[in-house]
Short mmCIF file of C-alpha atoms in Angstrom, two decimals:
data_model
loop_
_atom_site.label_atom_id
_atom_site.label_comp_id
_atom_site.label_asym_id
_atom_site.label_seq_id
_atom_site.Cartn_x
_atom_site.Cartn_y
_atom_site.Cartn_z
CA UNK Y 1 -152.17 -24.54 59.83
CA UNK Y 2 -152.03 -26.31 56.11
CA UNK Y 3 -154.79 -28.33 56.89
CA UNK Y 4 -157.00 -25.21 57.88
CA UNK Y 5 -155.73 -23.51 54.50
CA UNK Y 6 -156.51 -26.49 52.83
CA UNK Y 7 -160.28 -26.16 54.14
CA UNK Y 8 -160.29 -22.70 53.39
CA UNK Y 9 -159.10 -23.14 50.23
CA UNK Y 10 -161.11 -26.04 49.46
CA UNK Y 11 -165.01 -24.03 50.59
CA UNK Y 12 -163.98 -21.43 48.11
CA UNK Y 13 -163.75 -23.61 45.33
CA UNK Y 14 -167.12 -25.50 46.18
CA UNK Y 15 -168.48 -21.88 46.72
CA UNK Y 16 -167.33 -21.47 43.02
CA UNK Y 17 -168.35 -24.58 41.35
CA UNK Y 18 -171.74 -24.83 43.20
CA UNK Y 19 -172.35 -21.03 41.35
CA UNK Y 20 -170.50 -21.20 38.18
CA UNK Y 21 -171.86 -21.10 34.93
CA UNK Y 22 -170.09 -24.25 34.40
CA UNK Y 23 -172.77 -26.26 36.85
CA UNK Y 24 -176.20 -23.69 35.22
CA UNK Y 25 -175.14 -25.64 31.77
CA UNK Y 26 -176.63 -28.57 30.74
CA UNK Y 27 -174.61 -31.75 30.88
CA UNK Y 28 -173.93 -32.25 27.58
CA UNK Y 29 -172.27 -28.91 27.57
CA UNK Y 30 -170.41 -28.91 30.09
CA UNK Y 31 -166.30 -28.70 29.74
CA UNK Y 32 -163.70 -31.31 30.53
CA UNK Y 33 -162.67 -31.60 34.13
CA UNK Y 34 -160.54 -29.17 35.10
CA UNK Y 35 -156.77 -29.96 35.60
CA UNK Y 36 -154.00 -29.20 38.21
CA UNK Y 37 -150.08 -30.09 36.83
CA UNK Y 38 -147.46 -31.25 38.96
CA UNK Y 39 -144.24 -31.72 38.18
CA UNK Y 40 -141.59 -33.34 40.42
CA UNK Y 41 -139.82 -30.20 40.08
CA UNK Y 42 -142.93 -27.74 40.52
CA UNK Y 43 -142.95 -29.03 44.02
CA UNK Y 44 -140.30 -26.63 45.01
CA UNK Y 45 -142.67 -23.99 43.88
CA UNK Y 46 -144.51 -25.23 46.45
CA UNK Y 47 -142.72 -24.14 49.40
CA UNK Y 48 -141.34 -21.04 47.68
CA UNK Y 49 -144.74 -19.49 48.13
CA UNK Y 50 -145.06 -20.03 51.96
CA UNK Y 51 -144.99 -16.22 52.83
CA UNK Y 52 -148.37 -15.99 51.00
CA UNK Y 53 -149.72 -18.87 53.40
CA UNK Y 54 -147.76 -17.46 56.52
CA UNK Y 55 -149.99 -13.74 55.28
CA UNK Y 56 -153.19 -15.92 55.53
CA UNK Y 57 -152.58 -16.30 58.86
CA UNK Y 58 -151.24 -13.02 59.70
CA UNK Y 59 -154.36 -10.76 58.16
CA UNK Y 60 -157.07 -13.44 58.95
CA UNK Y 61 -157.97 -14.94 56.14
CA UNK Y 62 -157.67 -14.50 52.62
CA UNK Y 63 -160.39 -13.00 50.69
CA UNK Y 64 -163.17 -14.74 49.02
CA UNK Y 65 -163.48 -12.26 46.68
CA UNK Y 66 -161.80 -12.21 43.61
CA UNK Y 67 -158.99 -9.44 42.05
CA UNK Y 68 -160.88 -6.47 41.17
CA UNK Y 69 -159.95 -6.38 37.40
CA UNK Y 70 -161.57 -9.92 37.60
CA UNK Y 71 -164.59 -9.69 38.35
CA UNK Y 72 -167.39 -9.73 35.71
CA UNK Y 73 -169.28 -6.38 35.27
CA UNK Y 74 -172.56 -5.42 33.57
CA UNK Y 75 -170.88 -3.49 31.07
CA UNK Y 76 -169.27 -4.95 27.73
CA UNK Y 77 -167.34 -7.98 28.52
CA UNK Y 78 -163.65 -8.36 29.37
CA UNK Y 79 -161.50 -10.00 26.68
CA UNK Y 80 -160.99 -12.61 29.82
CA UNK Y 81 -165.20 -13.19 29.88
CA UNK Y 82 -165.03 -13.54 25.74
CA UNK Y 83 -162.03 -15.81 25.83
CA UNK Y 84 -163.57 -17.99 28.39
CA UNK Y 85 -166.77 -18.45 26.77
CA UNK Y 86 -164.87 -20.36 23.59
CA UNK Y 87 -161.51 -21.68 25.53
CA UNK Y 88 -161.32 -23.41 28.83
CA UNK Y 89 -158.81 -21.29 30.81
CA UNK Y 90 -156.00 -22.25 33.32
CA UNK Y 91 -154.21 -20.66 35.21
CA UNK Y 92 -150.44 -20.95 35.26
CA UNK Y 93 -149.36 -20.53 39.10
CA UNK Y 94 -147.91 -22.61 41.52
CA UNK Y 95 -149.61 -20.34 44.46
CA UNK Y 96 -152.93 -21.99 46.32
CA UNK Y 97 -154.07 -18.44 47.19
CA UNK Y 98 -153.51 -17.38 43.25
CA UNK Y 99 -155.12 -20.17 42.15
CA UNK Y 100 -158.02 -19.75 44.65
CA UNK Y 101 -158.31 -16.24 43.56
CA UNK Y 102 -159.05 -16.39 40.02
CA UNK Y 103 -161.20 -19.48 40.38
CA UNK Y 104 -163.75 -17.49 42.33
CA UNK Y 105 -164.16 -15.41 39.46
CA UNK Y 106 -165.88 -18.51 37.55
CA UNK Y 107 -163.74 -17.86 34.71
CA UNK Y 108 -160.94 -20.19 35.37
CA UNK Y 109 -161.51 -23.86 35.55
CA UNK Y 110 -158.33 -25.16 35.32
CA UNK Y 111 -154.91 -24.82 37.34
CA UNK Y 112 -151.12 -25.70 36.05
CA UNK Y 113 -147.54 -25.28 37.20
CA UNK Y 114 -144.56 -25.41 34.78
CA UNK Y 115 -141.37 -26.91 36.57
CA UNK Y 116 -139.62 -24.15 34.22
CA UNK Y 117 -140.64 -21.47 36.34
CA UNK Y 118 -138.96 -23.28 39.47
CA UNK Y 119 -135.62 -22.24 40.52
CA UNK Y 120 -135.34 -21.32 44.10
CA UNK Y 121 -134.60 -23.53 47.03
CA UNK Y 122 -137.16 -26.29 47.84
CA UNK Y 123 -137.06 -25.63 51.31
CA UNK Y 124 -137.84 -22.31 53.62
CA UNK Y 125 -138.49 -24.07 57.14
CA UNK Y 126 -142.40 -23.78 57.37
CA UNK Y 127 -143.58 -25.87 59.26
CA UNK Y 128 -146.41 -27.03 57.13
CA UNK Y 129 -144.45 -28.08 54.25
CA UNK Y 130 -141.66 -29.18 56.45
CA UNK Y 131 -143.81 -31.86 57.61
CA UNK Y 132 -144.77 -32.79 54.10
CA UNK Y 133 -141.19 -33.30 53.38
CA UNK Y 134 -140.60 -35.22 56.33
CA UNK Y 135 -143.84 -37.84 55.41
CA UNK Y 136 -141.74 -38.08 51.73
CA UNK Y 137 -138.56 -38.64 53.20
CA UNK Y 138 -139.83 -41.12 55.74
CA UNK Y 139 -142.14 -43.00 52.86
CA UNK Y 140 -139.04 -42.99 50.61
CA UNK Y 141 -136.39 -44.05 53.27
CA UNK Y 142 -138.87 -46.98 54.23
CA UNK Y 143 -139.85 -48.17 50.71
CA UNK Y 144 -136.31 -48.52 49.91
CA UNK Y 145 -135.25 -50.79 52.52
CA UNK Y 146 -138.65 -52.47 52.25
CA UNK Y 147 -137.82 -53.17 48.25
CA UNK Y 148 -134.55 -54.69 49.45
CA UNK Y 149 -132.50 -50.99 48.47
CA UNK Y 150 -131.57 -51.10 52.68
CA UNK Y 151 -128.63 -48.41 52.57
CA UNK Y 152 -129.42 -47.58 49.13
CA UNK Y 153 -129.20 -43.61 49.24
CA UNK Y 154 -129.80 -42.98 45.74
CA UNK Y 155 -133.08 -45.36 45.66
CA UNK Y 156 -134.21 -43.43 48.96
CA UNK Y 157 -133.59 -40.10 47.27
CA UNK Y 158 -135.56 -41.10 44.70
CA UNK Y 159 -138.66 -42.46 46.03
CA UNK Y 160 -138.89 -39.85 48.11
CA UNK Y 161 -139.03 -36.75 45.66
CA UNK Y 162 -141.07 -38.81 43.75
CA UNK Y 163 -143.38 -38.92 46.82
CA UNK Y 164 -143.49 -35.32 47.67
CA UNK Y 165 -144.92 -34.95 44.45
CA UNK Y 166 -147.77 -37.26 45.49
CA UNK Y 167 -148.41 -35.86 48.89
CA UNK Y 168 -148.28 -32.47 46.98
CA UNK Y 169 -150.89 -33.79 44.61
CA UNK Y 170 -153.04 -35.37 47.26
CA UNK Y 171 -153.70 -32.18 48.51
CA UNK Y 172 -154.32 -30.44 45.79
CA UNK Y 173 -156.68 -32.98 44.42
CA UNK Y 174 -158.84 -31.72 47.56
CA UNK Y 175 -158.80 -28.49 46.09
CA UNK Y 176 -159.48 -28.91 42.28
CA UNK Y 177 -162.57 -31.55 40.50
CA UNK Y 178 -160.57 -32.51 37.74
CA UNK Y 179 -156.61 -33.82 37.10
CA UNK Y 180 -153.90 -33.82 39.08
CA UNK Y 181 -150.64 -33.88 36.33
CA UNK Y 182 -147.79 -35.45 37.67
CA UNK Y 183 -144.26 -35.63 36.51
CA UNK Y 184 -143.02 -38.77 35.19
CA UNK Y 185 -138.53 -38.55 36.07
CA UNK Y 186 -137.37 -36.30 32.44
CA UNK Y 187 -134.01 -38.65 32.79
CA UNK Y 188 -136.44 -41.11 31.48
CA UNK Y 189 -137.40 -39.58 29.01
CA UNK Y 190 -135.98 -42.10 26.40
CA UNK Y 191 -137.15 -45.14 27.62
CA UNK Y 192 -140.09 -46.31 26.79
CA UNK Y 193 -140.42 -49.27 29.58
CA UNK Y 194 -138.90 -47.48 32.52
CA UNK Y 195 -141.28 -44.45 32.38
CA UNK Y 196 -144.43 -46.74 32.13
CA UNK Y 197 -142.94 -48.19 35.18
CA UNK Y 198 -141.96 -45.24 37.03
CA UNK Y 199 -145.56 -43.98 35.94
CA UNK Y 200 -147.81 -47.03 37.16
CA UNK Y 201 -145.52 -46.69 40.52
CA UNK Y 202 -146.81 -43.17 40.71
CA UNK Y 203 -150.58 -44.03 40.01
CA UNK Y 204 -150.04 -46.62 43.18
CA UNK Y 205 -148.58 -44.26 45.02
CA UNK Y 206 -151.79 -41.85 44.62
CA UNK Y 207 -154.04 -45.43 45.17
CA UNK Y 208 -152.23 -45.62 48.40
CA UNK Y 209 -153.33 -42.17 49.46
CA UNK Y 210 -156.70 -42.39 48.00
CA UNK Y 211 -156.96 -40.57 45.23
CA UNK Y 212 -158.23 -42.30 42.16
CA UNK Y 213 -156.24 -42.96 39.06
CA UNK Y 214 -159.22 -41.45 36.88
CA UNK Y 215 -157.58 -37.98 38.60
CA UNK Y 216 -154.62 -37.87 37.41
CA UNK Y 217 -152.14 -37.26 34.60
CA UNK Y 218 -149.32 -38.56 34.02
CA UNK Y 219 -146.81 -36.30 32.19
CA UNK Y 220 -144.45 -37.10 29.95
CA UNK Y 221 -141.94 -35.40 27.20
CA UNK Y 222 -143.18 -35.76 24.05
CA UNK Y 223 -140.19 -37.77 22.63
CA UNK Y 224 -140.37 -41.06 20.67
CA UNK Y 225 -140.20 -42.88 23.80
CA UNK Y 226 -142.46 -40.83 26.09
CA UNK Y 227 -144.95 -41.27 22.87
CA UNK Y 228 -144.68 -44.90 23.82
CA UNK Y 229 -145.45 -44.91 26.92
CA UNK Y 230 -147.97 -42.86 26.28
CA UNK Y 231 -149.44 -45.58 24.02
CA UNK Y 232 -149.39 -48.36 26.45
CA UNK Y 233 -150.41 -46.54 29.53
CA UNK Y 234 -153.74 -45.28 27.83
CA UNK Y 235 -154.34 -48.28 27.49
CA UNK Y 236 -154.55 -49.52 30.90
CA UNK Y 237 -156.12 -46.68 31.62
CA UNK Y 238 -153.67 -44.34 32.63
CA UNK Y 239 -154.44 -40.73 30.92
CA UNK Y 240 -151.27 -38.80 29.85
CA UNK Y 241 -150.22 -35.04 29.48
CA UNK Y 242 -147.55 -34.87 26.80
CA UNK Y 243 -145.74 -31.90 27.04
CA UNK Y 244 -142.82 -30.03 24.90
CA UNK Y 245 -144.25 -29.88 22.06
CA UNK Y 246 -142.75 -28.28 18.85
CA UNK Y 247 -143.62 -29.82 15.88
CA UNK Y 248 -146.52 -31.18 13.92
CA UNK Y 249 -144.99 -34.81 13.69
CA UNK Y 250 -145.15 -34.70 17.72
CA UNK Y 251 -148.49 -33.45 18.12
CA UNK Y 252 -149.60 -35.97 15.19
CA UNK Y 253 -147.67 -39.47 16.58
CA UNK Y 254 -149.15 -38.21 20.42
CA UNK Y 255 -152.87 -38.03 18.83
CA UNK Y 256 -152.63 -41.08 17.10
CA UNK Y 257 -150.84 -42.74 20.49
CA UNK Y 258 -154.63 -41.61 22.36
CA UNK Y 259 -153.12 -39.19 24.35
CA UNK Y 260 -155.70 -37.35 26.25
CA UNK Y 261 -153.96 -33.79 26.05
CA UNK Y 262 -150.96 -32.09 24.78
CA UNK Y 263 -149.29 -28.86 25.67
CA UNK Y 264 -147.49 -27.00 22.45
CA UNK Y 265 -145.19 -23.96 23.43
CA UNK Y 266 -146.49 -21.22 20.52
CA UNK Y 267 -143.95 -19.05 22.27
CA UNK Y 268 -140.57 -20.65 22.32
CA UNK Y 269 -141.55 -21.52 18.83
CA UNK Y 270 -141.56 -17.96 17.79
CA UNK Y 271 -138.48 -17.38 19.54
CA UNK Y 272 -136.45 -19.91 17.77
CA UNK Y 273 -137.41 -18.66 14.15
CA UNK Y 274 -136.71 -14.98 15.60
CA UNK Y 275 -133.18 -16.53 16.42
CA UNK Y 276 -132.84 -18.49 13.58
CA UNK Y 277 -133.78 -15.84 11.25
CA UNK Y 278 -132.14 -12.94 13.11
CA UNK Y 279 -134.66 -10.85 13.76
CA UNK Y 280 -135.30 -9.21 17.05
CA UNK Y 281 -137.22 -11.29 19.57
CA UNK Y 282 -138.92 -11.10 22.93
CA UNK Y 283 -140.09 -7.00 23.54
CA UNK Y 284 -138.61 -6.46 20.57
CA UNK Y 285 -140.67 -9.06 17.99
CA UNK Y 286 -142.25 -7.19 15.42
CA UNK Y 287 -144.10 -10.43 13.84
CA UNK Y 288 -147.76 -9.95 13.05
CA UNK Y 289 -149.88 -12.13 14.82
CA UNK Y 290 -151.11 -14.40 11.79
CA UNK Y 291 -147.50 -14.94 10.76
CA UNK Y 292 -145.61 -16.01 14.27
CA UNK Y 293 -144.74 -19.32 13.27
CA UNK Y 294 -146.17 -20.44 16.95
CA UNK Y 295 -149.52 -19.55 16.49
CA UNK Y 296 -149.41 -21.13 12.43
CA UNK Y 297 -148.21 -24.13 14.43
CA UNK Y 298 -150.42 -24.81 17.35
CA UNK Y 299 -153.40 -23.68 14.50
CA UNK Y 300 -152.37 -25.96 12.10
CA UNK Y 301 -152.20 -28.67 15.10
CA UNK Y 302 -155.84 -28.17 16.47
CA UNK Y 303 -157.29 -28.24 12.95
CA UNK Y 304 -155.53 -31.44 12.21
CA UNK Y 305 -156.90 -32.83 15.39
CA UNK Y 306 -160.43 -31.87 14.80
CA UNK Y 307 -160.36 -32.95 10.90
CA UNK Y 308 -158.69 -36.44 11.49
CA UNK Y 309 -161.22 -37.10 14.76
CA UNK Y 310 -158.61 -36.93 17.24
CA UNK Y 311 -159.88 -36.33 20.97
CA UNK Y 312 -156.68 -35.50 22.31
CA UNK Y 313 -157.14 -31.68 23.79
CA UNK Y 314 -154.57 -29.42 22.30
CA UNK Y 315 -153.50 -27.15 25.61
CA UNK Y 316 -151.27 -23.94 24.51
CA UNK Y 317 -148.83 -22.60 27.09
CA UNK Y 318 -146.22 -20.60 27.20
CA UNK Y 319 -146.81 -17.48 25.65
CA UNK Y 320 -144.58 -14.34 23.72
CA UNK Y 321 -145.53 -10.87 22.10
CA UNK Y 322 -145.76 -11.18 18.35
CA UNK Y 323 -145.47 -7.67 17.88
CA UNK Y 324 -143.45 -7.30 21.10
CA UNK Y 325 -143.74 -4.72 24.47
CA UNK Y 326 -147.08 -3.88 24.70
CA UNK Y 327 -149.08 -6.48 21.91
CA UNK Y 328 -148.42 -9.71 25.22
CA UNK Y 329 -152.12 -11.05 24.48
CA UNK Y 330 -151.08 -11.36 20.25
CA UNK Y 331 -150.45 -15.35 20.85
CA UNK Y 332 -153.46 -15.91 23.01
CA UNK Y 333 -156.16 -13.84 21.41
CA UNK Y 334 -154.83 -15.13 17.68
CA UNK Y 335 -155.70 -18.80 19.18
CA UNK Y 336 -158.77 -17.83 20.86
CA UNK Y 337 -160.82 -20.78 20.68
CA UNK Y 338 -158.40 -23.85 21.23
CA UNK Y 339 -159.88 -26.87 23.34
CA UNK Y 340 -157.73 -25.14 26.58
CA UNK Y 341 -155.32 -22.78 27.45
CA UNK Y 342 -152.95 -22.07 30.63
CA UNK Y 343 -152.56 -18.50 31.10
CA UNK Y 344 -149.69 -16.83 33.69
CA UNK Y 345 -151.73 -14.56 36.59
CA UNK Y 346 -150.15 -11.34 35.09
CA UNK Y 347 -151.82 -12.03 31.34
CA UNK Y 348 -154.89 -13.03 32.88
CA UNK Y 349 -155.04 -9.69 34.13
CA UNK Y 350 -154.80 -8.09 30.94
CA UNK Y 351 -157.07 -10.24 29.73
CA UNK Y 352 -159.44 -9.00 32.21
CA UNK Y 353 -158.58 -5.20 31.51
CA UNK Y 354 -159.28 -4.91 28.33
CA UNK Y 355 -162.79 -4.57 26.74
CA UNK Y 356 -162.08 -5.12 23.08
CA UNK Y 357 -163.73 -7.36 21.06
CA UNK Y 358 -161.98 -11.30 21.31
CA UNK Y 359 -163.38 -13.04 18.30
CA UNK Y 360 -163.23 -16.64 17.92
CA UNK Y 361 -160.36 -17.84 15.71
CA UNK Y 362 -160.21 -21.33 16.07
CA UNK Y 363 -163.39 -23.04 15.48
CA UNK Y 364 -165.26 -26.56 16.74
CA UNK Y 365 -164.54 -28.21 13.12
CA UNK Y 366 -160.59 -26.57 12.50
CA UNK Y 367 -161.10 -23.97 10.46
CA UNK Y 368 -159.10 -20.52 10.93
CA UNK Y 369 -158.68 -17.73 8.53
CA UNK Y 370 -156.74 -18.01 5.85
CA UNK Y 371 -156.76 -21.57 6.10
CA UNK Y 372 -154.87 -23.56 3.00
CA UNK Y 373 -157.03 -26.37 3.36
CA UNK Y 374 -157.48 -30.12 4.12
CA UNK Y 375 -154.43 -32.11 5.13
CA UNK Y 376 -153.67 -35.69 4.75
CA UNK Y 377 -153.15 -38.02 7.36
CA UNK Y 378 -149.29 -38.65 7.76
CA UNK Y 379 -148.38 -41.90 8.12
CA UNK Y 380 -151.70 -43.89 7.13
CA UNK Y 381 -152.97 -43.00 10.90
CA UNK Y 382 -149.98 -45.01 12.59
CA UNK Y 383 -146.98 -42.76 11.96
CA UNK Y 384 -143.95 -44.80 12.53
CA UNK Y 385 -140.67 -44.56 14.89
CA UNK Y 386 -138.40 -43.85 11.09
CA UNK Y 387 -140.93 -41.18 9.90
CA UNK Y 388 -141.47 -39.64 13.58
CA UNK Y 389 -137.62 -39.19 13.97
CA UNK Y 390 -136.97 -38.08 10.24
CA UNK Y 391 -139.78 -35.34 10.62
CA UNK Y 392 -138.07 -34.12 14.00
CA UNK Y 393 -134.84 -34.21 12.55
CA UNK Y 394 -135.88 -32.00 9.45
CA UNK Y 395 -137.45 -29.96 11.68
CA UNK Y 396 -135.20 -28.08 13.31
CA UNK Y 397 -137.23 -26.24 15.95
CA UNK Y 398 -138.80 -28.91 17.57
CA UNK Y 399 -135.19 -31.05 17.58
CA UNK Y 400 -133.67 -28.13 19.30
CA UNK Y 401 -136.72 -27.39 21.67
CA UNK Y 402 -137.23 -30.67 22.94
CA UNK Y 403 -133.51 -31.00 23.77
CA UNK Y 404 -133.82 -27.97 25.87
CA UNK Y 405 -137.00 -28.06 27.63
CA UNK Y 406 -135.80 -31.39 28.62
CA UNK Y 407 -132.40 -30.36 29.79
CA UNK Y 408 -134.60 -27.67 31.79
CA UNK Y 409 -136.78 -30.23 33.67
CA UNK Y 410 -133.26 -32.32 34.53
CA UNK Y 411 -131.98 -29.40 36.13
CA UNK Y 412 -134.86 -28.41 38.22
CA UNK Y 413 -135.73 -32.41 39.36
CA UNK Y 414 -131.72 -32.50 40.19
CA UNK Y 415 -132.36 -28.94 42.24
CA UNK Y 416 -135.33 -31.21 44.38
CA UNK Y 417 -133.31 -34.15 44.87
CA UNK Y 418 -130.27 -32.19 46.46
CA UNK Y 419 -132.46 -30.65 48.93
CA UNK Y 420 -133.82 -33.67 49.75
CA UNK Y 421 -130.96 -36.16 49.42
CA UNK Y 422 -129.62 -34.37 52.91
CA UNK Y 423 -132.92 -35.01 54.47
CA UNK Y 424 -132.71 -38.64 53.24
CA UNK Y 425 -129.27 -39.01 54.69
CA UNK Y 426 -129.83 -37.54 58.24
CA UNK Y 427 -133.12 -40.13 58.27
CA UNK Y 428 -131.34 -42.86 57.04
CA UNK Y 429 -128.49 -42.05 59.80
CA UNK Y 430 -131.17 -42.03 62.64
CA UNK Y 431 -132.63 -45.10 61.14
CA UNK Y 432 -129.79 -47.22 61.38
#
């Protein structure tokens, strides 16, 4: 049954990119390859959203067509039409059929899945995904003995969440042109040498199942250390997504590391001034859009990028109302024009309600209104380890933020590994 979703799922998107304005424009125009994240963690998504596959099935077939407040009509544009004609868009879902969805509309190029948003079991009892499990458990029991870990539990456990995430990616790479992101262990995340290792065993891994390293991503928190492995995987060739980012000095040291993208969080940014300053937060923000200290920072990011000659693509995610209930587009429309976005289903859809004018704010060369002006380099171009961890100690948002968003992604890769350490056990048991 996954493998006939899989096709299904996989004509659409040819349908799509065989039509899309995206393959009318010349080649020199034509956006970065689109991008698919996976997190060790987001592969519990994964199976949480079986009953949507198992409804395939049941109603045969899922439409080709896409939402109706998606599709493109002949009237004035949808803010979702004007925002994807200056931003490539992604969408933020963990759900094929989502996914599949909005990228028939031709608006949406791009695909993520933020191991934040898992926290449910990892396992239902489909068979599909059982069987996925079972090829991860079996590849991780295996390459521990074969590595000389025989009765090594912990080693098994290990290689084998690490290889769902593969097999995960595998098949999504069938379904998607560009990146497949995958999660680099966040217990690693401060040190340096064991996450380029854990990362080139991951890039292997995908070798082994034939999908090239040119596809994928490998993500890492944007700490000192993760910054450094960053550095030296780049250049071997290995691209990098550096994610949790706060503060200037972080997006700054990644750039100048030759990352190839970064994700800032303009949201939890706003919330932590809210907090800090007292004032209300969440539905109740009352922040003007111009002054939410995300948007000034993800702005002030991109226009550093683009004045300093940086490639690396500056990716926002993770999105609040300035003005709270009712203003949930204020982030994304006052950073309308960033190199990419990733956008949750249900703001895509109000996106794709609304008519209003969507202006570009960010522009090609990094100007925005009410721009101060030019800013120097920091740290001659090659920012070092004392500056990088003064600047993120003065700044207290992005010291606080990072500590949590990596506590997060511990949690949910230590959710994964319980669900499969009993499948690694029974395995090992029958192996023996």
């Amino acid at each position: 049954r996954f493998s006939q979703y899989c096709s299904f799922i996989f004509f659409i998107e040819t349908e799509r990119l065989q039509t899309s304005r995206y393959h009318r424009q010349p080649l020199i125009a034509r956006r970065p390859p689109s991008t698919m994240i996976l997190s060790a963690a987001a592969c519990t998504k994964l199976f949480v959203m079986l009953p949507a596959v198992s409804g395939f099935f049941a109603h045969g077939g899922a439409s080709t067509r896409p939402p109706s407040a998606m599709r493109a009509s002949a009237g004035d544009p949808s803010q979702l039409e004007q925002l994807a004609s200056v931003t490539t868009l992604s969408i933020d879902s963990g759900s094929l059929t989502t996914v599949a969805e909005y990228a028939a509309t031709g608006l949406i190029s791009d695909a993520t899945t933020n191991p934040l948003f898992v926290s449910q079991a990892a396992f239902n009892g489909d068979p599909a995904y059982s069987a996925m499990v079972a090829e991860a458990v079996d590849a991780g029991v295996t390459e521990a003995r074969e590595g000389g870990g025989d009765g090594d539990e912990n080693l098994a456990v290990e290689l084998a969440t690490e290889r769902l995430a593969v097999i995960l990616g595998r098949e999504i790479s069938k379904l998607v042109d560009g990146y497949v992101s995958t999660e680099v262990d966040p217990r690693l995340s401060f040190d340096a040498a064991a996450s380029v290792e854990r990362a080139r065993r991951i890039i292997r891994a995908y070798a082994r199942a034939g999908v090239p390293r040119r596809r994928i991503l490998i993500k890492l928190a944007a700490t000192w250390e993760g910054i450094e492995a960053c550095r030296e995987l780049e250049a071997e060739g290995v691209t990098c997504n550096l994610t949790l980012i706060f503060g200037h000095a972080q997006a700054v040291a990644c750039a100048q590391a030759g990352a190839t993208l970064i994700s800032p969080f303009p949201g939890r940014v706003l919330d932590w001034h809210g907090q800090a300053a007292g004032r209300p937060t969440g539905d109740d923000s009352r922040v003007e859009p111009d002054d939410d200290e995300g948007v000034a920072a993800v702005r002030r990011m991109h226009a550093y990028y683009k004045e300093h000659g940086h490639g690396t693509i500056c990716m926002p995610a993770s999105w609040r109302p300035s003005r709270g209930k009712g203003f949930e587009l204020d982030e994304i429309v006052a950073l309308a024009g960033s190199d990419r976005m990733t956008i949750p289903a249900p703001l895509l859809e109000r996106l794709a309600a609304c008519r209003d004018p969507l202006p570009r704010v960010l522009h090609p060369d990094g100007e925005y209104p009410n721009r101060t002006g030019p800013e120097p380099e920091l740290g001659g171009g090659a920012m070092s380890e004392g500056e990088f961890r003064y600047m993120m100690t003065m700044d207290g948002c992005a010291n606080d933020k990072l500590a949590e968003g990596i506590r997060a992604f511990v949690g949910e890769t230590i959710k994964l590994e319980n669900a499969i350490r009993e499948k690694v056990k029974v395995a090992m048991e029958v192996a023996v």
